[in-house]
CSV table of C-alpha atoms in Angstrom, one decimal:
chain,number,residue,atom,x,y,z
A,1351,UNK,CA,118.0,103.1,134.5
A,1352,UNK,CA,117.3,99.3,133.2
A,1353,UNK,CA,114.1,99.3,132.5
A,1354,UNK,CA,111.8,96.3,133.9
A,1355,UNK,CA,111.8,93.1,131.1
A,1356,UNK,CA,108.2,92.1,129.2
A,1357,UNK,CA,107.4,89.0,128.1
A,1358,UNK,CA,104.6,88.4,125.5
A,1359,UNK,CA,103.5,86.0,123.3
A,1360,UNK,CA,101.0,84.9,121.0
A,1361,UNK,CA,98.7,82.2,120.8
A,1362,UNK,CA,99.8,80.3,117.6
A,1363,UNK,CA,102.0,77.3,117.7
A,1364,UNK,CA,105.5,77.9,117.5
A,1365,UNK,CA,106.0,78.7,113.7
A,1366,UNK,CA,108.8,77.3,111.4
A,1367,UNK,CA,109.5,80.0,109.3
A,1368,UNK,CA,107.8,83.6,109.9
A,1369,UNK,CA,106.1,85.3,106.6
A,1370,UNK,CA,105.3,89.4,105.9
A,1371,UNK,CA,104.9,91.2,103.7
A,1372,UNK,CA,106.0,94.9,102.8
A,1373,UNK,CA,103.2,97.2,100.6
A,1374,UNK,CA,105.5,99.7,100.0
A,1375,UNK,CA,107.8,101.5,101.4
A,1376,UNK,CA,105.3,104.3,102.9
A,1377,UNK,CA,101.9,104.4,103.8
A,1378,UNK,CA,100.1,106.6,99.8
A,1379,UNK,CA,103.6,106.4,98.0
A,1380,UNK,CA,101.0,104.1,95.8
A,1381,UNK,CA,100.9,100.6,96.3
A,1382,UNK,CA,101.1,97.9,93.4
A,1383,UNK,CA,97.7,95.9,94.1
A,1384,UNK,CA,99.0,93.3,90.8
A,1385,UNK,CA,101.7,92.6,92.6
A,1386,UNK,CA,100.5,92.8,96.3
A,1387,UNK,CA,97.9,90.5,94.6
A,1388,UNK,CA,100.3,88.3,93.8
A,1389,UNK,CA,102.0,88.5,96.9
A,1390,UNK,CA,99.3,87.9,99.6
A,1391,UNK,CA,99.0,85.0,97.5
A,1392,UNK,CA,102.7,83.3,99.0
A,1393,UNK,CA,100.2,83.2,102.6
A,1394,UNK,CA,101.9,85.7,104.3
A,1395,UNK,CA,101.7,85.9,108.7
A,1396,UNK,CA,101.4,89.7,108.8
A,1397,UNK,CA,101.2,92.5,106.0
A,1398,UNK,CA,103.7,95.7,108.0
A,1399,UNK,CA,103.8,99.4,106.4
A,1400,UNK,CA,105.9,102.1,107.5
A,1401,UNK,CA,103.8,105.9,107.5
A,1402,UNK,CA,106.3,108.1,108.1
A,1403,UNK,CA,109.9,109.4,108.2
A,1404,UNK,CA,111.7,112.3,109.6
A,1405,UNK,CA,112.8,112.4,105.8
A,1406,UNK,CA,109.8,114.8,104.6
A,1407,UNK,CA,112.0,117.8,107.4
A,1408,UNK,CA,110.4,119.0,110.8
A,1409,UNK,CA,107.0,121.0,109.1
A,1410,UNK,CA,105.0,118.0,109.5
A,1411,UNK,CA,106.0,117.2,113.3
A,1412,UNK,CA,106.4,120.9,113.8
A,1413,UNK,CA,102.2,122.1,112.1
A,1414,UNK,CA,100.6,118.8,112.5
A,1415,UNK,CA,100.2,117.6,109.1
A,1416,UNK,CA,101.0,115.0,107.0
A,1417,UNK,CA,103.3,115.1,104.0
A,1418,UNK,CA,100.9,112.8,101.6
A,1419,UNK,CA,97.2,113.9,100.8
A,1420,UNK,CA,94.9,112.0,102.0
A,1421,UNK,CA,93.8,110.4,98.6
A,1422,UNK,CA,96.8,108.3,98.1
A,1423,UNK,CA,96.7,107.3,102.0
A,1424,UNK,CA,92.9,106.4,101.9
A,1425,UNK,CA,94.1,104.0,98.9
A,1426,UNK,CA,96.9,102.1,100.4
A,1427,UNK,CA,95.6,101.7,103.1
A,1428,UNK,CA,92.9,100.3,102.4
A,1429,UNK,CA,93.9,98.0,100.6
A,1430,UNK,CA,96.4,97.0,103.4
A,1431,UNK,CA,93.1,97.0,105.5
A,1432,UNK,CA,91.6,94.6,103.1
A,1433,UNK,CA,94.1,92.2,102.6
A,1434,UNK,CA,94.7,91.7,106.5
A,1435,UNK,CA,90.9,91.2,107.0
A,1436,UNK,CA,90.4,89.1,103.3
A,1437,UNK,CA,93.7,87.2,105.2
A,1438,UNK,CA,92.7,86.9,108.4
A,1439,UNK,CA,96.5,88.6,109.7
A,1440,UNK,CA,97.3,90.8,111.4
A,1441,UNK,CA,98.0,94.2,110.5
A,1442,UNK,CA,101.0,96.7,111.4
A,1443,UNK,CA,101.0,100.8,110.2
A,1444,UNK,CA,103.7,102.5,112.1
A,1445,UNK,CA,104.6,106.4,112.6
A,1446,UNK,CA,101.3,107.0,111.3
A,1447,UNK,CA,100.4,110.3,109.0
A,1448,UNK,CA,104.3,110.9,108.2
A,1449,UNK,CA,105.6,112.1,111.7
A,1450,UNK,CA,104.0,109.7,113.9
A,1451,UNK,CA,101.8,113.0,116.1
A,1452,UNK,CA,99.1,112.1,117.9
A,1453,UNK,CA,97.5,114.5,115.3
A,1454,UNK,CA,98.6,112.7,113.1
A,1455,UNK,CA,97.4,109.1,114.3
A,1456,UNK,CA,93.7,110.3,115.1
A,1457,UNK,CA,93.8,111.3,111.2
A,1458,UNK,CA,94.9,108.4,109.9
A,1459,UNK,CA,92.1,107.1,112.0
A,1460,UNK,CA,89.0,108.7,110.8
A,1461,UNK,CA,90.6,107.0,107.8
A,1462,UNK,CA,90.4,104.3,109.1
A,1463,UNK,CA,87.5,104.4,109.7
A,1464,UNK,CA,85.5,105.6,106.8
A,1465,UNK,CA,87.2,102.2,105.5
A,1466,UNK,CA,86.2,100.1,107.3
A,1467,UNK,CA,82.2,101.4,107.0
A,1468,UNK,CA,82.5,101.4,102.7
A,1469,UNK,CA,83.9,98.3,102.7
A,1470,UNK,CA,81.9,96.9,105.2
A,1471,UNK,CA,84.7,95.5,107.9
A,1472,UNK,CA,85.2,94.6,111.7
A,1473,UNK,CA,88.6,95.6,113.3
A,1474,UNK,CA,89.6,95.1,116.2
A,1475,UNK,CA,92.1,98.4,116.8
A,1476,UNK,CA,94.8,99.0,119.1
A,1477,UNK,CA,96.0,103.0,118.4
A,1478,UNK,CA,99.2,103.5,120.0
A,1479,UNK,CA,100.5,106.8,120.6
A,1480,UNK,CA,104.0,108.5,120.5
A,1481,UNK,CA,103.0,111.8,121.8
A,1482,UNK,CA,104.9,113.1,124.8
A,1483,UNK,CA,104.7,115.1,127.6
A,1484,UNK,CA,106.3,118.4,128.3
A,1485,UNK,CA,106.3,117.5,132.5
A,1486,UNK,CA,106.7,114.1,131.7
A,1487,UNK,CA,110.2,113.8,129.7
A,1488,UNK,CA,111.0,117.2,132.5
A,1489,UNK,CA,111.1,114.9,135.1
A,1490,UNK,CA,113.4,112.6,133.2
A,1491,UNK,CA,115.7,114.9,132.2
A,1492,UNK,CA,115.6,116.1,135.7
A,1493,UNK,CA,116.3,112.5,136.7
A,1494,UNK,CA,119.2,112.2,134.1
A,1495,UNK,CA,117.3,110.1,132.5
A,1496,UNK,CA,117.1,111.9,128.7
A,1497,UNK,CA,120.8,112.3,126.6
A,1498,UNK,CA,122.2,113.5,123.9
A,1499,UNK,CA,123.1,112.2,120.5
A,1500,UNK,CA,126.6,113.0,119.1
A,1501,UNK,CA,126.4,116.7,118.5
A,1502,UNK,CA,123.5,117.4,119.9
A,1503,UNK,CA,124.6,119.4,122.5
A,1504,UNK,CA,122.9,119.0,126.2
A,1505,UNK,CA,119.1,120.4,126.9
A,1506,UNK,CA,116.9,122.0,129.2
A,1507,UNK,CA,112.9,122.7,130.0
A,1508,UNK,CA,113.1,125.2,128.3
A,1509,UNK,CA,114.3,123.3,125.2
A,1510,UNK,CA,111.4,122.1,125.9
A,1511,UNK,CA,108.2,124.1,126.8
A,1512,UNK,CA,109.1,126.3,123.0
A,1513,UNK,CA,108.8,122.5,121.0
A,1514,UNK,CA,106.1,122.7,119.5
A,1515,UNK,CA,105.1,119.3,119.4
A,1516,UNK,CA,107.8,116.0,121.3
A,1517,UNK,CA,107.6,112.3,119.9
A,1518,UNK,CA,109.1,109.2,120.8
A,1519,UNK,CA,110.2,106.2,118.0
A,1520,UNK,CA,108.6,103.3,119.8
A,1521,UNK,CA,110.1,100.3,119.1
A,1522,UNK,CA,108.4,96.5,118.9
A,1523,UNK,CA,107.5,96.3,122.3
A,1524,UNK,CA,104.4,98.2,122.6
A,1525,UNK,CA,102.9,97.2,119.3
A,1526,UNK,CA,103.7,93.1,120.2
A,1527,UNK,CA,101.3,94.2,123.8
A,1528,UNK,CA,98.8,95.1,121.2
A,1529,UNK,CA,99.1,92.3,119.0
A,1530,UNK,CA,99.5,90.1,122.3
A,1531,UNK,CA,96.3,91.3,123.0
A,1532,UNK,CA,94.4,90.4,120.1
A,1533,UNK,CA,94.3,94.0,117.9
A,1534,UNK,CA,93.9,92.8,113.8
A,1535,UNK,CA,95.5,96.2,113.5
A,1536,UNK,CA,97.9,98.3,115.0
A,1537,UNK,CA,98.0,102.6,114.3
A,1538,UNK,CA,100.9,103.5,115.9
A,1539,UNK,CA,102.2,107.0,116.2
A,1540,UNK,CA,106.2,108.1,115.9
A,1541,UNK,CA,107.9,104.6,115.8
A,1542,UNK,CA,111.1,102.3,114.8
A,1543,UNK,CA,110.4,101.2,111.0
A,1544,UNK,CA,112.7,98.5,111.7
A,1545,UNK,CA,110.2,97.2,114.9
A,1546,UNK,CA,106.7,97.1,112.7
A,1547,UNK,CA,108.2,94.5,110.8
A,1548,UNK,CA,109.9,92.6,114.1
A,1549,UNK,CA,108.0,92.9,117.2
A,1550,UNK,CA,105.9,89.3,115.6
A,1551,UNK,CA,108.6,87.0,114.2
A,1552,UNK,CA,110.5,88.5,117.9
A,1553,UNK,CA,106.9,86.5,119.4
A,1554,UNK,CA,107.3,83.7,117.6
A,1555,UNK,CA,110.9,83.0,119.0
A,1556,UNK,CA,113.3,83.2,115.9
A,1557,UNK,CA,116.9,85.3,116.3
A,1558,UNK,CA,116.5,88.7,116.9
A,1559,UNK,CA,119.4,89.4,114.8
A,1560,UNK,CA,117.7,88.6,111.6
A,1561,UNK,CA,114.5,89.7,113.0
A,1562,UNK,CA,115.4,93.2,112.9
A,1563,UNK,CA,117.7,92.6,109.8
A,1564,UNK,CA,115.0,91.3,107.8
A,1565,UNK,CA,113.2,95.1,109.2
A,1566,UNK,CA,115.2,97.0,107.7
A,1567,UNK,CA,115.7,96.0,104.5
A,1568,UNK,CA,112.3,94.9,103.9
A,1569,UNK,CA,111.1,98.2,105.8
A,1570,UNK,CA,111.5,100.7,101.9
A,1571,UNK,CA,109.4,98.3,99.6
A,1572,UNK,CA,111.4,98.3,97.0
A,1573,UNK,CA,113.9,100.3,97.4
A,1574,UNK,CA,116.0,96.9,98.8
A,1575,UNK,CA,115.4,96.5,94.5
A,1576,UNK,CA,118.5,97.2,92.0
A,1577,UNK,CA,116.5,99.3,90.4
A,1578,UNK,CA,113.5,100.9,92.5
A,1579,UNK,CA,110.2,100.3,90.7
A,1580,UNK,CA,106.2,99.4,91.4
A,1581,UNK,CA,106.0,95.9,93.8
A,1582,UNK,CA,106.5,94.9,97.2
A,1583,UNK,CA,108.2,93.0,98.8
A,1584,UNK,CA,108.1,89.4,100.3
A,1585,UNK,CA,110.3,88.6,102.8
A,1586,UNK,CA,110.4,85.1,105.0
A,1587,UNK,CA,112.8,84.3,108.1
A,1588,UNK,CA,113.3,81.0,109.5
A,1589,UNK,CA,116.0,80.0,112.4
A,1590,UNK,CA,119.3,80.5,110.6
A,1591,UNK,CA,118.3,82.6,107.5
A,1592,UNK,CA,116.4,85.6,105.9
A,1593,UNK,CA,115.4,85.6,102.6
A,1594,UNK,CA,114.5,88.8,100.2
A,1595,UNK,CA,111.8,88.8,96.4
A,1596,UNK,CA,110.4,91.1,94.9
A,1597,UNK,CA,107.0,91.0,93.4
A,1598,UNK,CA,106.8,93.3,90.6
A,1599,UNK,CA,107.2,94.0,87.5
A,1600,UNK,CA,111.7,93.9,86.5
A,1601,UNK,CA,112.3,94.7,89.9
A,1602,UNK,CA,115.1,91.8,90.9
A,1603,UNK,CA,116.9,92.0,94.7
A,1604,UNK,CA,121.2,90.8,94.8
A,1605,UNK,CA,122.7,90.1,97.1
A,1606,UNK,CA,124.3,94.5,95.8
A,1607,UNK,CA,121.3,96.2,96.9
A,1608,UNK,CA,120.4,94.6,99.3
A,1609,UNK,CA,123.5,94.8,101.4
A,1610,UNK,CA,124.0,98.3,100.2
A,1611,UNK,CA,120.2,98.5,101.6
A,1612,UNK,CA,121.4,97.2,104.7
A,1613,UNK,CA,124.3,100.2,105.0
A,1614,UNK,CA,122.3,102.6,104.9
A,1615,UNK,CA,120.8,106.0,107.2
A,1616,UNK,CA,123.0,105.0,110.3
A,1617,UNK,CA,126.1,106.7,111.0
A,1618,UNK,CA,127.9,103.6,111.8
A,1619,UNK,CA,127.3,101.1,109.1
A,1620,UNK,CA,127.3,98.1,110.5
A,1621,UNK,CA,125.8,98.9,113.9
A,1622,UNK,CA,121.8,99.7,114.4
A,1623,UNK,CA,120.9,101.0,117.2
A,1624,UNK,CA,117.2,100.4,118.1
A,1625,UNK,CA,115.4,101.0,121.3
A,1626,UNK,CA,116.5,97.2,122.6
A,1627,UNK,CA,119.4,97.6,122.1
A,1628,UNK,CA,121.9,97.1,118.4
A,1629,UNK,CA,122.3,94.6,115.4
A,1630,UNK,CA,125.0,93.8,114.3
A,1631,UNK,CA,125.5,92.8,110.3
A,1632,UNK,CA,129.5,92.3,110.6
A,1633,UNK,CA,129.0,88.7,109.5
A,1634,UNK,CA,126.5,89.0,108.0
A,1635,UNK,CA,127.0,86.7,104.5
A,1636,UNK,CA,124.2,87.9,101.3
A,1637,UNK,CA,123.8,85.9,98.7
A,1638,UNK,CA,121.2,84.9,95.6
A,1639,UNK,CA,118.9,82.1,95.6
A,1640,UNK,CA,117.6,83.3,92.0
A,1641,UNK,CA,117.6,85.5,89.8
A,1642,UNK,CA,115.3,88.0,92.1
A,1643,UNK,CA,115.8,87.0,95.2
A,1644,UNK,CA,118.7,87.0,98.0
A,1645,UNK,CA,119.1,84.7,101.5
A,1646,UNK,CA,120.6,86.3,104.4
A,1647,UNK,CA,122.6,85.2,107.6
A,1648,UNK,CA,125.5,86.1,110.0
A,1649,UNK,CA,123.0,89.5,111.5
A,1650,UNK,CA,123.5,88.9,115.3
A,1651,UNK,CA,122.5,91.9,118.5
A,1652,UNK,CA,122.9,92.4,120.9
A,1653,UNK,CA,121.8,94.1,123.8
A,1654,UNK,CA,121.2,97.3,125.8
A,1655,UNK,CA,119.6,99.2,128.4
A,1656,UNK,CA,116.1,100.8,126.8
A,1657,UNK,CA,116.6,103.4,125.3
A,1658,UNK,CA,113.9,105.8,123.4
A,1659,UNK,CA,114.8,108.9,120.9
A,1660,UNK,CA,113.3,111.5,121.1
A,1661,UNK,CA,112.0,113.8,118.1
A,1662,UNK,CA,110.7,117.9,118.5
A,1663,UNK,CA,111.0,120.6,116.2
A,1664,UNK,CA,110.4,124.2,117.0
A,1665,UNK,CA,109.4,126.8,115.2
A,1666,UNK,CA,111.7,128.4,113.8
A,1667,UNK,CA,109.7,131.9,112.6
A,1668,UNK,CA,108.0,133.2,109.0
A,1669,UNK,CA,109.4,132.3,105.6
A,1670,UNK,CA,109.1,134.7,102.0
A,1671,UNK,CA,110.7,133.7,99.4
A,1672,UNK,CA,112.3,134.6,95.6
A,1673,UNK,CA,112.4,132.7,93.2
A,1674,UNK,CA,114.6,133.8,90.2
A,1675,UNK,CA,117.7,133.2,87.4
A,1676,UNK,CA,120.1,134.9,86.1
A,1677,UNK,CA,121.9,134.5,83.0
A,1678,UNK,CA,124.4,137.5,82.5
A,1679,UNK,CA,128.3,135.6,82.3
A,1680,UNK,CA,129.8,138.7,83.6
A,1681,UNK,CA,127.5,138.7,86.9
A,1682,UNK,CA,127.9,134.9,87.0
A,1683,UNK,CA,131.1,135.5,86.9
A,1684,UNK,CA,131.2,137.0,90.0
A,1685,UNK,CA,128.4,135.8,91.6
A,1686,UNK,CA,129.3,135.5,94.8
A,1687,UNK,CA,130.7,139.4,95.2
A,1688,UNK,CA,127.7,141.1,93.3
A,1689,UNK,CA,125.4,138.8,96.1
A,1690,UNK,CA,127.4,140.5,98.7
A,1691,UNK,CA,126.8,143.4,97.3
A,1692,UNK,CA,123.2,143.3,97.4
A,1693,UNK,CA,123.3,142.1,100.8
A,1694,UNK,CA,125.2,145.2,101.8
A,1695,UNK,CA,122.2,147.7,99.8
A,1696,UNK,CA,119.4,145.6,101.2
A,1697,UNK,CA,120.6,146.2,104.7
A,1698,UNK,CA,120.8,149.7,104.5
A,1699,UNK,CA,118.0,150.3,103.0
A,1700,UNK,CA,116.7,148.2,105.7
A,1701,UNK,CA,118.1,149.9,107.6
A,1702,UNK,CA,117.1,152.9,106.7
A,1703,UNK,CA,113.3,151.8,106.5
A,1704,UNK,CA,111.9,149.6,109.1
A,1705,UNK,CA,115.1,151.7,111.3
A,1706,UNK,CA,118.1,151.4,113.0
A,1707,UNK,CA,116.6,149.0,116.2
A,1708,UNK,CA,115.5,146.2,114.2
A,1709,UNK,CA,117.3,143.8,115.6
A,1710,UNK,CA,120.0,141.8,112.6
A,1711,UNK,CA,120.0,139.2,114.1
A,1712,UNK,CA,115.9,138.4,114.6
A,1713,UNK,CA,116.6,137.8,111.3
A,1714,UNK,CA,117.8,135.7,108.6
A,1715,UNK,CA,118.5,136.4,105.0
A,1716,UNK,CA,120.0,133.7,102.6
A,1717,UNK,CA,121.0,133.3,99.1
A,1718,UNK,CA,120.8,129.4,97.5
A,1719,UNK,CA,122.6,130.1,94.1
A,1720,UNK,CA,121.2,127.0,91.9
A,1721,UNK,CA,123.6,125.2,89.8
A,1722,UNK,CA,126.7,127.8,92.1
A,1723,UNK,CA,127.7,125.4,94.4
A,1724,UNK,CA,123.8,125.7,96.2
A,1725,UNK,CA,123.1,121.8,97.2
A,1726,UNK,CA,127.2,121.1,98.9
A,1727,UNK,CA,128.6,124.3,98.6
A,1728,UNK,CA,132.4,124.8,100.4
A,1729,UNK,CA,132.3,120.3,99.5
A,1730,UNK,CA,131.8,121.0,95.7
A,1731,UNK,CA,134.7,119.6,93.3
A,1732,UNK,CA,134.5,121.5,90.6
A,1733,UNK,CA,135.0,125.3,91.5
A,1734,UNK,CA,136.3,126.5,88.3
A,1735,UNK,CA,133.7,125.8,86.1
A,1736,UNK,CA,131.1,127.9,85.0
A,1737,UNK,CA,127.2,127.6,84.4
A,1738,UNK,CA,125.9,129.0,81.7
A,1739,UNK,CA,122.9,130.6,84.3
A,1740,UNK,CA,122.3,130.1,88.1
A,1741,UNK,CA,118.3,129.6,89.6
A,1742,UNK,CA,119.1,132.1,93.3
A,1743,UNK,CA,116.8,131.4,96.1
A,1744,UNK,CA,116.1,135.1,98.2
A,1745,UNK,CA,115.2,133.2,101.5
A,1746,UNK,CA,113.9,135.8,104.6
A,1747,UNK,CA,113.1,133.7,107.6
A,1748,UNK,CA,111.9,136.1,110.7
A,1749,UNK,CA,109.7,136.2,113.8
A,1750,UNK,CA,106.8,137.6,111.8
A,1751,UNK,CA,105.2,137.3,108.2
A,1752,UNK,CA,104.9,140.3,108.5
A,1753,UNK,CA,108.4,141.9,108.8
A,1754,UNK,CA,109.7,138.2,106.5
A,1755,UNK,CA,107.7,139.6,103.8
A,1756,UNK,CA,108.5,143.5,104.4
A,1757,UNK,CA,112.0,142.2,104.1
A,1758,UNK,CA,111.3,140.0,100.8
A,1759,UNK,CA,110.1,143.2,99.2
A,1760,UNK,CA,112.8,145.4,99.7
A,1761,UNK,CA,115.0,142.0,98.8
A,1762,UNK,CA,113.6,142.9,94.6
A,1763,UNK,CA,114.9,146.1,93.9
A,1764,UNK,CA,118.8,145.4,94.6
A,1765,UNK,CA,118.4,142.1,92.3
A,1766,UNK,CA,116.9,143.3,89.3
A,1767,UNK,CA,119.3,145.9,89.5
A,1768,UNK,CA,122.1,145.8,91.0
A,1769,UNK,CA,125.5,147.0,89.4
A,1770,UNK,CA,128.8,145.5,88.1
A,1771,UNK,CA,131.5,147.7,86.8
A,1772,UNK,CA,131.1,146.2,83.8
A,1773,UNK,CA,128.5,147.4,81.9
A,1774,UNK,CA,127.3,151.1,82.4
A,1775,UNK,CA,124.2,152.7,82.5
A,1776,UNK,CA,120.8,150.3,84.5
A,1777,UNK,CA,120.5,146.5,84.4
A,1778,UNK,CA,118.2,143.8,84.7
A,1779,UNK,CA,120.5,140.7,85.4
A,1780,UNK,CA,118.1,139.0,87.8
A,1781,UNK,CA,114.4,137.5,86.3
A,1782,UNK,CA,111.7,136.7,88.9
A,1783,UNK,CA,110.0,133.2,88.3
A,1784,UNK,CA,106.6,134.9,89.7
A,1785,UNK,CA,104.5,138.1,89.5
A,1786,UNK,CA,104.1,139.1,92.6
A,1787,UNK,CA,108.0,138.1,92.9
A,1788,UNK,CA,107.4,137.2,96.9
A,1789,UNK,CA,105.9,134.8,97.6
A,1790,UNK,CA,104.9,133.8,101.8
A,1791,UNK,CA,106.0,130.5,103.0
A,1792,UNK,CA,104.0,131.0,106.3
A,1793,UNK,CA,105.5,128.9,109.5
A,1794,UNK,CA,108.3,127.4,108.9
A,1795,UNK,CA,110.4,125.2,111.6
A,1796,UNK,CA,113.3,123.2,112.3
A,1797,UNK,CA,114.5,119.6,114.3
A,1798,UNK,CA,115.7,121.2,118.3
A,1799,UNK,CA,116.1,117.5,120.0
A,1800,UNK,CA,118.4,115.1,118.8
A,1801,UNK,CA,118.7,113.2,122.2
A,1802,UNK,CA,117.6,110.3,123.8
A,1803,UNK,CA,115.2,108.8,127.0
A,1804,UNK,CA,115.8,106.3,129.2
A,1805,UNK,CA,112.5,104.8,130.5
A,1806,UNK,CA,111.4,102.7,133.7
A,1807,UNK,CA,109.8,100.5,131.9
A,1808,UNK,CA,109.7,99.6,127.6
A,1809,UNK,CA,105.5,100.7,127.4
A,1810,UNK,CA,105.8,104.2,130.3
A,1811,UNK,CA,106.5,106.3,127.1
A,1812,UNK,CA,103.4,104.7,124.7
A,1813,UNK,CA,99.8,105.2,125.3
A,1814,UNK,CA,98.0,102.1,124.2
A,1815,UNK,CA,93.6,102.5,123.2
A,1816,UNK,CA,91.5,99.5,121.7
A,1817,UNK,CA,88.7,100.2,119.6
A,1818,UNK,CA,86.1,97.6,117.5
A,1819,UNK,CA,85.1,100.5,114.9
A,1820,UNK,CA,82.3,99.3,114.7
A,1821,UNK,CA,81.8,100.6,118.6
A,1822,UNK,CA,83.2,100.2,121.9
A,1823,UNK,CA,85.9,101.3,122.9
A,1824,UNK,CA,88.2,100.4,125.8
A,1825,UNK,CA,91.6,101.9,126.7
A,1826,UNK,CA,93.9,100.3,129.2
A,1827,UNK,CA,97.8,101.4,130.9
C-alpha cells in the first residue's frame, strides 16, 4: 500500500538556517501587531498560521460554519497577508475556517479577496481543498484502504453516505507542491498543524525530525510559553537544533514549557504520527538559550507508509435545552434520586401526551448537574462534599426540532415542582435562568469518523487551484 513518492524543491539556494513566524494559535484569535512587527524585523523566510481545529467540536464541520467571527479572521488575515507581501515571503494558512471543508476555504478566500482589494495587493494564491468525495472514499473502503484508528469501529458505505461532510488532513506534500509552483499565499483546507511549518524546511533539506518538531511547538502560538499572553513565536531551524523565541511583553519560554507543549494532544507523548511517518521525541533535549528562548535537539523522524486521517461529522438530531439552578440543600443532598424521579415523571408525561407509539430510542434526555460531578462524572475524587448550589442543564435531542421542543416543554414543570419527602405541600426547587425556559439550539452534530485512508499518491486526495486574486485563474491536478 506504499504510495508513489513525490520530490519538490524550492528554487532558492540551500539555507544554513530557516526562520519563520507563528503569529497566533489560530487565525481570528487576535494577533498582537506590535510583537508581530518586532518578529518581522528578524527577517523570517515565511509566515504560517493554523486556522482550525477539532477542539471546537463537530458543529463547524457538519454545519459548514466557522468558530471565529468574520471580523476577527479578516483582521488577522490582513496583518499576515500584508506582512508577507511587504517582506516578499510566502504565507501558508491551513485548516481554513475552523474545519477546513470546501465551504470554509471559500469563506476565507472571499475575505482574502477583500483584503487584496482594500490594500492593493497582488497574490499568486494556491487554494487546496481537503473535502473528500464520498464515491472516492467508498472505492478506497472496498479496496481495504480505509483503516480504523483505535478504538473506532470499521466503517461502511452507509456511514460515509450519512456524513454531512468529510475532510482529509493533508500533510506537507500539497503545501510543498503549491510553494514549488510559485504560490505567494497558500490557503489550505484541513491540514496537519505541524505540516504548515514543516513543509518549507523539509523542502530546503533540514532534518525531518527537527522540522516536524518545530511545527509542533510553534503552531499554537504563545501556548508554548510559560504563561499564555499576547505575542508571536519566532522559530529558527538549523541542521542540528531548533530555537523557539517569543516576542511580546512578559512572554517567556522555558525548557519545561516547551517540553510540556511537545508532549500534549497525543495518545503517546513521544511518538507523533503524521501522514508520511512519525516524529520521535524519545531523545529530544530542551535547554534554555537565555531568559526567554529555548533550544531543542535530538528529535528524529521515522518514515512510514503514507496515510491521511479522515474527519467526518454526521447530524445527530435537533436539540432543545433548559438551564436553571437549585439551592435547596435537601434536594441537593439527594440530587441523583431526585433527578431520577423527575426523569420518570417526564417519561410518563411523554407517554400520556405524545402517545405510547413514540419510540423512546429515537430521542435522548440528559441532565447535566454542574457543581455536582457534571464535568468528570464518576472520576470526581471528592464524592462527599455537597455544594450549596447546583446548575442543571436539561438537554433534549430528537429527530426534529419540534419534537425536541415539546419534550423540553414537558420537562419544565416536573423540574420546577417535583417533590421530596422532607417538604410538605407544593415546592419550587428549580429556578430557570431564561424566559421562556425552553431554548432551541437547532441541529447538532457528532464526529463519526476516526480513521485513516491509504491513498495511492500523496496528492490524490487534495485538489489545488491557482488564482491570481487580481483576476486570472488556472487549475492543475
